[in-house]
Amino acid sequence: MTELWTTVASLMGVWAFSQTLLLAVFPPELRFALIKLFQRLFNCCSSYCYYDITEIEGVNTNELYNAVQLYLSSSASSSCSATSSNRLSLTRGLNSSAITFGLSHNDRLTDVFNGVSVVWEHIVTPRQSQTFSWRPLPEEKRGFTLRINKRDKSYILESYLNFINEKANEIRRKNQDRLLYTNSRGGSLDSRGQPWESVPFKHPSTFETLAMDPVKKAEIMSDLRDFADGQAFYTRTGRAWKRGYLLYGPPGTGKSSMIAAMANFLRYDIYDLELTEVQTNLELRKLLMKTSSKSIIVIEDIDCSINLTNRKETTTTTGGGDRNSSTFVDGDIETSGTNNSITLSGLLNFTDGLWSCCGSERIFVFTTNHIEKLDPALLRSGRMDMHVFMSHCSFPSLKILLKNYLGCTPDDVETSVLQRLEEVTDAAEMTPADISEVLIKNRRDNKKALRELLEALRVRAEKNRSGLQRLGADVEEMAEEEEKRALESPKEGGDAAAGGGCVEEEGGKELEDNIIMGLI
């Protein structure tokens, strides 16, 4: 045993002496040249090409490294054909709720693209200490090495890298939490110089839980899919890649939930534009330029935000006749009396002008409770392409609410109860919000919830019927009074008779208008 250790020590001494001799005999330049020569000989004999993708190039982060890392995190479970180890690293990015996994340090992964196998290796080495640096660098030097067969290099390299970038962007958008933006008060900028403030968007509404007619819901989902996949179509037809939706109907019918469902369906961010905080058309245009692609720009209750309902010039003169106190309401004239100077033409250019093309894949959504108050110029195609009427709760919508709040399907409800619900739902004209409140209060007892819901629907239906009957009686009474007044009025001469005829005609027209307004 002693002789063995003596031999090992002698060999180590010889190795140390030989190494010192080689370093003294061969200068660094010669050693470097020999290493380069050896690498060239190896490359000539090898059938593979190697590409290094480092994390940091100079002082800047290599975006391709981040894309490859994100792509390989999905390839490890989907397109990966084999791995050399069962060890994977788990990560969760900023503003992301998803956990991804990828290659561990100095591990390999085999990927297949268009039938060609490539090998990725994640190389991590300690970084040499630096005395001075403008930017602090990580202690480890990280990078990926891509190995491709030489005969496949020209066939897949460029298309493969483009595929990785596209796939990484898709994964990043899928994993990243969506954001809800609002414009800053008075057009002020935040610490980063941005006019939008954001919070994470966590609204749980989806098309599956949205209380809406299934046929109309499927139509909207199909339209959204066509829009998201329609880049080639919009480019071919020469149209800006954008689309406008108008959601209108009574309060409580789910317009805000529809917007949240659209954002969750497309995985888009939401920009909630508050028009009352925008002072000029120029400021409105700047807000549009600061929105990102793949986003939904929302203007809620547009009929209540600012006065854009009348494009005719009107003047209101004071008692002294001073025209300087006149008020102008016009699409191209500033609105006086307020600090807001947004015009209708500015809003139209915002949604359908040249500046609306600055960016792509945007959806404009407007909501209103009174569509008749909007200017027709806002309603045409190209600005509001799809008009969606959010009506009172129908029976198909009611079944969705029962599933959401009580967890019961139509098969779980007694046939007689289901028939009575179907009979009174349309006549009751209750909004999904009103029905949801009844179900929420009794969500722990399904039978009690159905009983109280049926009673609430019955009471509202009877109230609506009695209201229509009273309206009909009032109309008949008004008609009788007008007829009596016409018969009892004195007739004086032919002119007076003609005048009486005019009065009667005007009275009949006034009666007709009153009846129409009463029905509305």
PDB file of C-alpha atoms in Angstrom, residues 244-472:
ATOM      1  CA  GLY A 244     -65.684  47.944 -32.952  1.00  0.00           C
ATOM      2  CA  TYR A 245     -68.448  46.630 -30.703  1.00  0.00           C
ATOM      3  CA  LEU A 246     -71.451  48.467 -29.290  1.00  0.00           C
ATOM      4  CA  LEU A 247     -73.055  46.906 -26.222  1.00  0.00           C
ATOM      5  CA  TYR A 248     -76.410  48.499 -25.441  1.00  0.00           C
ATOM      6  CA  GLY A 249     -79.359  47.667 -23.255  1.00  0.00           C
ATOM      7  CA  PRO A 250     -80.865  48.333 -19.814  1.00  0.00           C
ATOM      8  CA  PRO A 251     -78.603  48.544 -16.736  1.00  0.00           C
ATOM      9  CA  GLY A 252     -77.740  45.225 -15.126  1.00  0.00           C
ATOM     10  CA  THR A 253     -77.834  43.152 -18.322  1.00  0.00           C
ATOM     11  CA  GLY A 254     -74.144  42.196 -18.204  1.00  0.00           C
ATOM     12  CA  LYS A 255     -72.332  44.676 -20.450  1.00  0.00           C
ATOM     13  CA  SER A 256     -69.265  44.896 -18.180  1.00  0.00           C
ATOM     14  CA  SER A 257     -69.230  41.118 -17.756  1.00  0.00           C
ATOM     15  CA  MET A 258     -69.285  40.772 -21.537  1.00  0.00           C
ATOM     16  CA  ILE A 259     -66.165  42.960 -21.816  1.00  0.00           C
ATOM     17  CA  ALA A 260     -64.371  40.879 -19.191  1.00  0.00           C
ATOM     18  CA  ALA A 261     -65.370  37.668 -20.972  1.00  0.00           C
ATOM     19  CA  MET A 262     -64.002  39.040 -24.251  1.00  0.00           C
ATOM     20  CA  ALA A 263     -60.683  39.927 -22.596  1.00  0.00           C
ATOM     21  CA  ASN A 264     -60.370  36.507 -20.963  1.00  0.00           C
ATOM     22  CA  PHE A 265     -61.336  34.754 -24.199  1.00  0.00           C
ATOM     23  CA  LEU A 266     -58.733  36.581 -26.317  1.00  0.00           C
ATOM     24  CA  ARG A 267     -56.229  37.121 -23.468  1.00  0.00           C
ATOM     25  CA  TYR A 268     -56.113  40.856 -24.203  1.00  0.00           C
ATOM     26  CA  ASP A 269     -55.405  43.750 -21.854  1.00  0.00           C
ATOM     27  CA  ILE A 270     -58.181  46.293 -21.217  1.00  0.00           C
ATOM     28  CA  TYR A 271     -57.826  50.077 -21.494  1.00  0.00           C
ATOM     29  CA  ASP A 272     -60.768  51.719 -19.705  1.00  0.00           C
ATOM     30  CA  LEU A 273     -60.877  55.223 -21.178  1.00  0.00           C
ATOM     31  CA  GLU A 274     -62.495  57.888 -19.000  1.00  0.00           C
ATOM     32  CA  LEU A 275     -63.425  60.656 -21.456  1.00  0.00           C
ATOM     33  CA  THR A 276     -64.212  63.191 -18.724  1.00  0.00           C
ATOM     34  CA  GLU A 277     -60.510  63.237 -17.786  1.00  0.00           C
ATOM     35  CA  VAL A 278     -59.397  63.991 -21.358  1.00  0.00           C
ATOM     36  CA  GLN A 279     -59.150  67.679 -22.167  1.00  0.00           C
ATOM     37  CA  THR A 280     -58.419  67.899 -25.897  1.00  0.00           C
ATOM     38  CA  ASN A 281     -58.484  65.845 -29.079  1.00  0.00           C
ATOM     39  CA  LEU A 282     -54.683  65.895 -29.096  1.00  0.00           C
ATOM     40  CA  GLU A 283     -54.586  64.328 -25.649  1.00  0.00           C
ATOM     41  CA  LEU A 284     -57.065  61.693 -26.798  1.00  0.00           C
ATOM     42  CA  ARG A 285     -54.816  60.880 -29.747  1.00  0.00           C
ATOM     43  CA  LYS A 286     -51.766  60.546 -27.509  1.00  0.00           C
ATOM     44  CA  LEU A 287     -53.640  58.118 -25.279  1.00  0.00           C
ATOM     45  CA  LEU A 288     -54.400  55.975 -28.317  1.00  0.00           C
ATOM     46  CA  MET A 289     -50.738  55.965 -29.355  1.00  0.00           C
ATOM     47  CA  LYS A 290     -49.727  54.696 -25.901  1.00  0.00           C
ATOM     48  CA  THR A 291     -52.002  51.647 -26.038  1.00  0.00           C
ATOM     49  CA  SER A 292     -50.503  48.291 -26.931  1.00  0.00           C
ATOM     50  CA  SER A 293     -51.583  45.820 -29.561  1.00  0.00           C
ATOM     51  CA  LYS A 294     -53.773  42.881 -28.535  1.00  0.00           C
ATOM     52  CA  SER A 295     -55.901  45.106 -26.333  1.00  0.00           C
ATOM     53  CA  ILE A 296     -59.521  46.151 -25.806  1.00  0.00           C
ATOM     54  CA  ILE A 297     -60.197  49.890 -25.544  1.00  0.00           C
ATOM     55  CA  VAL A 298     -63.412  50.497 -23.594  1.00  0.00           C
ATOM     56  CA  ILE A 299     -65.559  53.624 -23.350  1.00  0.00           C
ATOM     57  CA  GLU A 300     -68.434  52.886 -20.975  1.00  0.00           C
ATOM     58  CA  ASP A 301     -71.702  54.855 -20.930  1.00  0.00           C
ATOM     59  CA  ILE A 302     -70.637  56.985 -23.856  1.00  0.00           C
ATOM     60  CA  ASP A 303     -73.982  58.805 -23.837  1.00  0.00           C
ATOM     61  CA  CYS A 304     -73.285  60.028 -20.276  1.00  0.00           C
ATOM     62  CA  SER A 305     -69.571  60.885 -20.559  1.00  0.00           C
ATOM     63  CA  ILE A 306     -69.614  64.098 -22.589  1.00  0.00           C
ATOM     64  CA  ASN A 307     -72.126  65.834 -24.829  1.00  0.00           C
ATOM     65  CA  LEU A 308     -71.645  64.244 -28.242  1.00  0.00           C
ATOM     66  CA  THR A 309     -75.288  63.630 -29.053  1.00  0.00           C
ATOM     67  CA  ASN A 310     -76.031  66.652 -31.255  1.00  0.00           C
ATOM     68  CA  ARG A 311     -73.878  67.932 -34.100  1.00  0.00           C
ATOM     69  CA  LYS A 312     -76.057  70.983 -34.820  1.00  0.00           C
ATOM     70  CA  GLU A 313     -74.919  74.403 -33.632  1.00  0.00           C
ATOM     71  CA  THR A 314     -77.233  75.871 -31.018  1.00  0.00           C
ATOM     72  CA  THR A 315     -76.972  79.258 -29.315  1.00  0.00           C
ATOM     73  CA  THR A 316     -78.352  80.405 -25.981  1.00  0.00           C
ATOM     74  CA  THR A 317     -78.431  84.156 -25.658  1.00  0.00           C
ATOM     75  CA  THR A 318     -78.611  85.871 -22.285  1.00  0.00           C
ATOM     76  CA  GLY A 319     -81.065  88.587 -21.413  1.00  0.00           C
ATOM     77  CA  GLY A 320     -78.619  91.279 -22.476  1.00  0.00           C
ATOM     78  CA  GLY A 321     -78.231  89.701 -25.887  1.00  0.00           C
ATOM     79  CA  ASP A 322     -74.529  89.081 -25.425  1.00  0.00           C
ATOM     80  CA  ARG A 323     -73.456  86.480 -28.045  1.00  0.00           C
ATOM     81  CA  ASN A 324     -70.217  85.827 -26.174  1.00  0.00           C
ATOM     82  CA  SER A 325     -72.231  83.720 -23.724  1.00  0.00           C
ATOM     83  CA  SER A 326     -73.492  81.413 -26.474  1.00  0.00           C
ATOM     84  CA  THR A 327     -73.072  77.661 -26.123  1.00  0.00           C
ATOM     85  CA  PHE A 328     -71.984  75.591 -29.107  1.00  0.00           C
ATOM     86  CA  VAL A 329     -72.602  71.871 -29.337  1.00  0.00           C
ATOM     87  CA  ASP A 330     -71.037  70.605 -32.513  1.00  0.00           C
ATOM     88  CA  GLY A 331     -68.785  67.844 -33.701  1.00  0.00           C
ATOM     89  CA  ASP A 332     -66.164  70.341 -34.747  1.00  0.00           C
ATOM     90  CA  ILE A 333     -66.744  73.137 -32.219  1.00  0.00           C
ATOM     91  CA  GLU A 334     -65.473  73.198 -28.672  1.00  0.00           C
ATOM     92  CA  THR A 335     -68.112  72.686 -26.003  1.00  0.00           C
ATOM     93  CA  SER A 336     -68.296  75.752 -23.778  1.00  0.00           C
ATOM     94  CA  GLY A 337     -69.378  75.793 -20.197  1.00  0.00           C
ATOM     95  CA  THR A 338     -67.031  72.930 -19.325  1.00  0.00           C
ATOM     96  CA  ASN A 339     -63.293  72.301 -19.303  1.00  0.00           C
ATOM     97  CA  ASN A 340     -63.701  69.462 -21.810  1.00  0.00           C
ATOM     98  CA  SER A 341     -63.022  70.276 -25.462  1.00  0.00           C
ATOM     99  CA  ILE A 342     -63.265  66.840 -27.039  1.00  0.00           C
ATOM    100  CA  THR A 343     -65.271  67.026 -30.257  1.00  0.00           C
ATOM    101  CA  LEU A 344     -67.268  64.401 -32.068  1.00  0.00           C
ATOM    102  CA  SER A 345     -64.853  64.527 -34.994  1.00  0.00           C
ATOM    103  CA  GLY A 346     -61.979  63.906 -32.569  1.00  0.00           C
ATOM    104  CA  LEU A 347     -63.710  60.825 -31.195  1.00  0.00           C
ATOM    105  CA  LEU A 348     -64.516  59.602 -34.709  1.00  0.00           C
ATOM    106  CA  ASN A 349     -60.882  59.974 -35.732  1.00  0.00           C
ATOM    107  CA  PHE A 350     -59.901  58.158 -32.548  1.00  0.00           C
ATOM    108  CA  THR A 351     -61.940  55.109 -33.542  1.00  0.00           C
ATOM    109  CA  ASP A 352     -61.803  55.181 -37.338  1.00  0.00           C
ATOM    110  CA  GLY A 353     -59.253  57.755 -38.486  1.00  0.00           C
ATOM    111  CA  LEU A 354     -55.646  57.558 -39.589  1.00  0.00           C
ATOM    112  CA  TRP A 355     -54.425  57.535 -35.993  1.00  0.00           C
ATOM    113  CA  SER A 356     -56.489  54.443 -35.204  1.00  0.00           C
ATOM    114  CA  CYS A 357     -54.115  52.479 -37.447  1.00  0.00           C
ATOM    115  CA  CYS A 358     -51.128  53.177 -35.155  1.00  0.00           C
ATOM    116  CA  GLY A 359     -50.924  49.664 -33.806  1.00  0.00           C
ATOM    117  CA  SER A 360     -52.786  46.491 -34.652  1.00  0.00           C
ATOM    118  CA  GLU A 361     -55.179  43.923 -33.237  1.00  0.00           C
ATOM    119  CA  ARG A 362     -57.254  46.377 -31.214  1.00  0.00           C
ATOM    120  CA  ILE A 363     -60.909  46.126 -30.292  1.00  0.00           C
ATOM    121  CA  PHE A 364     -62.992  49.210 -29.457  1.00  0.00           C
ATOM    122  CA  VAL A 365     -65.976  48.562 -27.175  1.00  0.00           C
ATOM    123  CA  PHE A 366     -68.617  51.192 -26.409  1.00  0.00           C
ATOM    124  CA  THR A 367     -71.455  50.707 -23.950  1.00  0.00           C
ATOM    125  CA  THR A 368     -74.658  52.668 -23.517  1.00  0.00           C
ATOM    126  CA  ASN A 369     -78.068  52.321 -21.902  1.00  0.00           C
ATOM    127  CA  HIS A 370     -79.748  54.531 -24.532  1.00  0.00           C
ATOM    128  CA  ILE A 371     -78.644  53.851 -28.104  1.00  0.00           C
ATOM    129  CA  GLU A 372     -81.134  56.419 -29.434  1.00  0.00           C
ATOM    130  CA  LYS A 373     -79.067  59.202 -27.832  1.00  0.00           C
ATOM    131  CA  LEU A 374     -75.953  58.420 -29.874  1.00  0.00           C
ATOM    132  CA  ASP A 375     -75.088  60.273 -33.042  1.00  0.00           C
ATOM    133  CA  PRO A 376     -75.618  58.139 -36.186  1.00  0.00           C
ATOM    134  CA  ALA A 377     -72.027  58.861 -37.229  1.00  0.00           C
ATOM    135  CA  LEU A 378     -70.835  56.793 -34.269  1.00  0.00           C
ATOM    136  CA  LEU A 379     -73.041  53.842 -35.136  1.00  0.00           C
ATOM    137  CA  ARG A 380     -71.942  53.095 -38.677  1.00  0.00           C
ATOM    138  CA  SER A 381     -69.773  50.124 -39.638  1.00  0.00           C
ATOM    139  CA  GLY A 382     -66.060  50.747 -39.276  1.00  0.00           C
ATOM    140  CA  ARG A 383     -66.624  52.444 -35.916  1.00  0.00           C
ATOM    141  CA  MET A 384     -69.131  50.134 -34.261  1.00  0.00           C
ATOM    142  CA  ASP A 385     -69.089  47.093 -36.531  1.00  0.00           C
ATOM    143  CA  MET A 386     -71.176  44.793 -34.350  1.00  0.00           C
ATOM    144  CA  HIS A 387     -74.173  45.958 -32.316  1.00  0.00           C
ATOM    145  CA  VAL A 388     -74.972  43.620 -29.418  1.00  0.00           C
ATOM    146  CA  PHE A 389     -78.263  44.125 -27.606  1.00  0.00           C
ATOM    147  CA  MET A 390     -77.953  43.032 -23.963  1.00  0.00           C
ATOM    148  CA  SER A 391     -81.575  42.238 -23.194  1.00  0.00           C
ATOM    149  CA  HIS A 392     -83.480  41.211 -20.090  1.00  0.00           C
ATOM    150  CA  CYS A 393     -82.922  37.703 -18.821  1.00  0.00           C
ATOM    151  CA  SER A 394     -84.426  35.072 -21.111  1.00  0.00           C
ATOM    152  CA  PHE A 395     -85.126  31.463 -20.203  1.00  0.00           C
ATOM    153  CA  PRO A 396     -81.875  30.131 -21.778  1.00  0.00           C
ATOM    154  CA  SER A 397     -79.970  32.791 -19.813  1.00  0.00           C
ATOM    155  CA  LEU A 398     -81.843  31.807 -16.660  1.00  0.00           C
ATOM    156  CA  LYS A 399     -80.634  28.208 -17.015  1.00  0.00           C
ATOM    157  CA  ILE A 400     -77.041  29.482 -17.145  1.00  0.00           C
ATOM    158  CA  LEU A 401     -77.582  31.484 -13.943  1.00  0.00           C
ATOM    159  CA  LEU A 402     -79.060  28.450 -12.200  1.00  0.00           C
ATOM    160  CA  LYS A 403     -75.957  26.465 -13.116  1.00  0.00           C
ATOM    161  CA  ASN A 404     -73.603  29.260 -12.001  1.00  0.00           C
ATOM    162  CA  TYR A 405     -75.168  30.028  -8.620  1.00  0.00           C
ATOM    163  CA  LEU A 406     -76.946  26.848  -7.620  1.00  0.00           C
ATOM    164  CA  GLY A 407     -74.919  24.267  -9.526  1.00  0.00           C
ATOM    165  CA  CYS A 408     -78.056  22.642 -10.922  1.00  0.00           C
ATOM    166  CA  THR A 409     -78.899  21.751 -14.503  1.00  0.00           C
ATOM    167  CA  PRO A 410     -82.427  21.591 -16.004  1.00  0.00           C
ATOM    168  CA  ASP A 411     -82.448  17.853 -15.229  1.00  0.00           C
ATOM    169  CA  ASP A 412     -82.034  18.651 -11.524  1.00  0.00           C
ATOM    170  CA  VAL A 413     -85.128  20.880 -11.435  1.00  0.00           C
ATOM    171  CA  GLU A 414     -88.664  19.522 -11.268  1.00  0.00           C
ATOM    172  CA  THR A 415     -90.444  19.642 -14.610  1.00  0.00           C
ATOM    173  CA  SER A 416     -93.393  21.619 -13.226  1.00  0.00           C
ATOM    174  CA  VAL A 417     -91.097  24.260 -11.676  1.00  0.00           C
ATOM    175  CA  LEU A 418     -89.115  24.498 -14.882  1.00  0.00           C
ATOM    176  CA  GLN A 419     -92.281  25.006 -16.939  1.00  0.00           C
ATOM    177  CA  ARG A 420     -93.542  27.766 -14.642  1.00  0.00           C
ATOM    178  CA  LEU A 421     -90.158  29.489 -14.797  1.00  0.00           C
ATOM    179  CA  GLU A 422     -90.244  29.366 -18.589  1.00  0.00           C
ATOM    180  CA  GLU A 423     -93.767  30.840 -18.644  1.00  0.00           C
ATOM    181  CA  VAL A 424     -92.989  33.912 -16.527  1.00  0.00           C
ATOM    182  CA  THR A 425     -89.330  34.664 -17.341  1.00  0.00           C
ATOM    183  CA  ASP A 426     -89.899  36.642 -20.543  1.00  0.00           C
ATOM    184  CA  ALA A 427     -92.960  38.465 -19.158  1.00  0.00           C
ATOM    185  CA  ALA A 428     -91.118  39.478 -15.982  1.00  0.00           C
ATOM    186  CA  GLU A 429     -88.383  41.383 -17.882  1.00  0.00           C
ATOM    187  CA  MET A 430     -85.926  41.080 -15.002  1.00  0.00           C
ATOM    188  CA  THR A 431     -82.246  41.705 -15.599  1.00  0.00           C
ATOM    189  CA  PRO A 432     -79.602  39.031 -14.944  1.00  0.00           C
ATOM    190  CA  ALA A 433     -78.343  41.210 -12.072  1.00  0.00           C
ATOM    191  CA  ASP A 434     -81.745  41.146 -10.341  1.00  0.00           C
ATOM    192  CA  ILE A 435     -82.095  37.382 -10.739  1.00  0.00           C
ATOM    193  CA  SER A 436     -78.523  36.808  -9.565  1.00  0.00           C
ATOM    194  CA  GLU A 437     -79.252  38.696  -6.361  1.00  0.00           C
ATOM    195  CA  VAL A 438     -82.177  36.395  -5.576  1.00  0.00           C
ATOM    196  CA  LEU A 439     -80.038  33.315  -6.206  1.00  0.00           C
ATOM    197  CA  ILE A 440     -77.070  34.614  -4.192  1.00  0.00           C
ATOM    198  CA  LYS A 441     -79.201  35.177  -1.094  1.00  0.00           C
ATOM    199  CA  ASN A 442     -80.482  31.593  -1.205  1.00  0.00           C
ATOM    200  CA  ARG A 443     -77.530  29.760  -2.710  1.00  0.00           C
ATOM    201  CA  ARG A 444     -77.315  27.333   0.243  1.00  0.00           C
ATOM    202  CA  ASP A 445     -80.863  26.027  -0.308  1.00  0.00           C
ATOM    203  CA  ASN A 446     -81.725  25.255  -3.925  1.00  0.00           C
ATOM    204  CA  LYS A 447     -85.422  24.597  -3.278  1.00  0.00           C
ATOM    205  CA  LYS A 448     -85.863  27.874  -1.423  1.00  0.00           C
ATOM    206  CA  ALA A 449     -83.915  29.731  -4.126  1.00  0.00           C
ATOM    207  CA  LEU A 450     -86.141  28.341  -6.892  1.00  0.00           C
ATOM    208  CA  ARG A 451     -89.291  29.071  -4.877  1.00  0.00           C
ATOM    209  CA  GLU A 452     -88.338  32.706  -4.197  1.00  0.00           C
ATOM    210  CA  LEU A 453     -87.118  33.197  -7.764  1.00  0.00           C
ATOM    211  CA  LEU A 454     -90.398  31.920  -9.167  1.00  0.00           C
ATOM    212  CA  GLU A 455     -92.339  34.221  -6.838  1.00  0.00           C
ATOM    213  CA  ALA A 456     -90.195  37.244  -7.775  1.00  0.00           C
ATOM    214  CA  LEU A 457     -90.657  36.534 -11.477  1.00  0.00           C
ATOM    215  CA  ARG A 458     -94.428  36.084 -11.044  1.00  0.00           C
ATOM    216  CA  VAL A 459     -94.808  39.345  -9.119  1.00  0.00           C
ATOM    217  CA  ARG A 460     -92.792  41.280 -11.690  1.00  0.00           C
ATOM    218  CA  ALA A 461     -94.746  39.745 -14.586  1.00  0.00           C
ATOM    219  CA  GLU A 462     -98.093  40.693 -12.996  1.00  0.00           C
ATOM    220  CA  LYS A 463     -96.823  44.186 -12.333  1.00  0.00           C
ATOM    221  CA  ASN A 464     -95.809  44.557 -15.966  1.00  0.00           C
ATOM    222  CA  ARG A 465     -99.192  43.305 -17.170  1.00  0.00           C
ATOM    223  CA  SER A 466    -101.093  45.666 -14.862  1.00  0.00           C
ATOM    224  CA  GLY A 467     -98.918  48.519 -16.005  1.00  0.00           C
ATOM    225  CA  LEU A 468     -99.767  47.793 -19.637  1.00  0.00           C
ATOM    226  CA  GLN A 469    -103.472  47.610 -18.774  1.00  0.00           C
ATOM    227  CA  ARG A 470    -103.328  50.979 -16.984  1.00  0.00           C
ATOM    228  CA  LEU A 471    -101.488  52.436 -19.940  1.00  0.00           C
ATOM    229  CA  GLY A 472    -104.178  51.139 -22.301  1.00  0.00           C
TER     230      GLY A 472
END
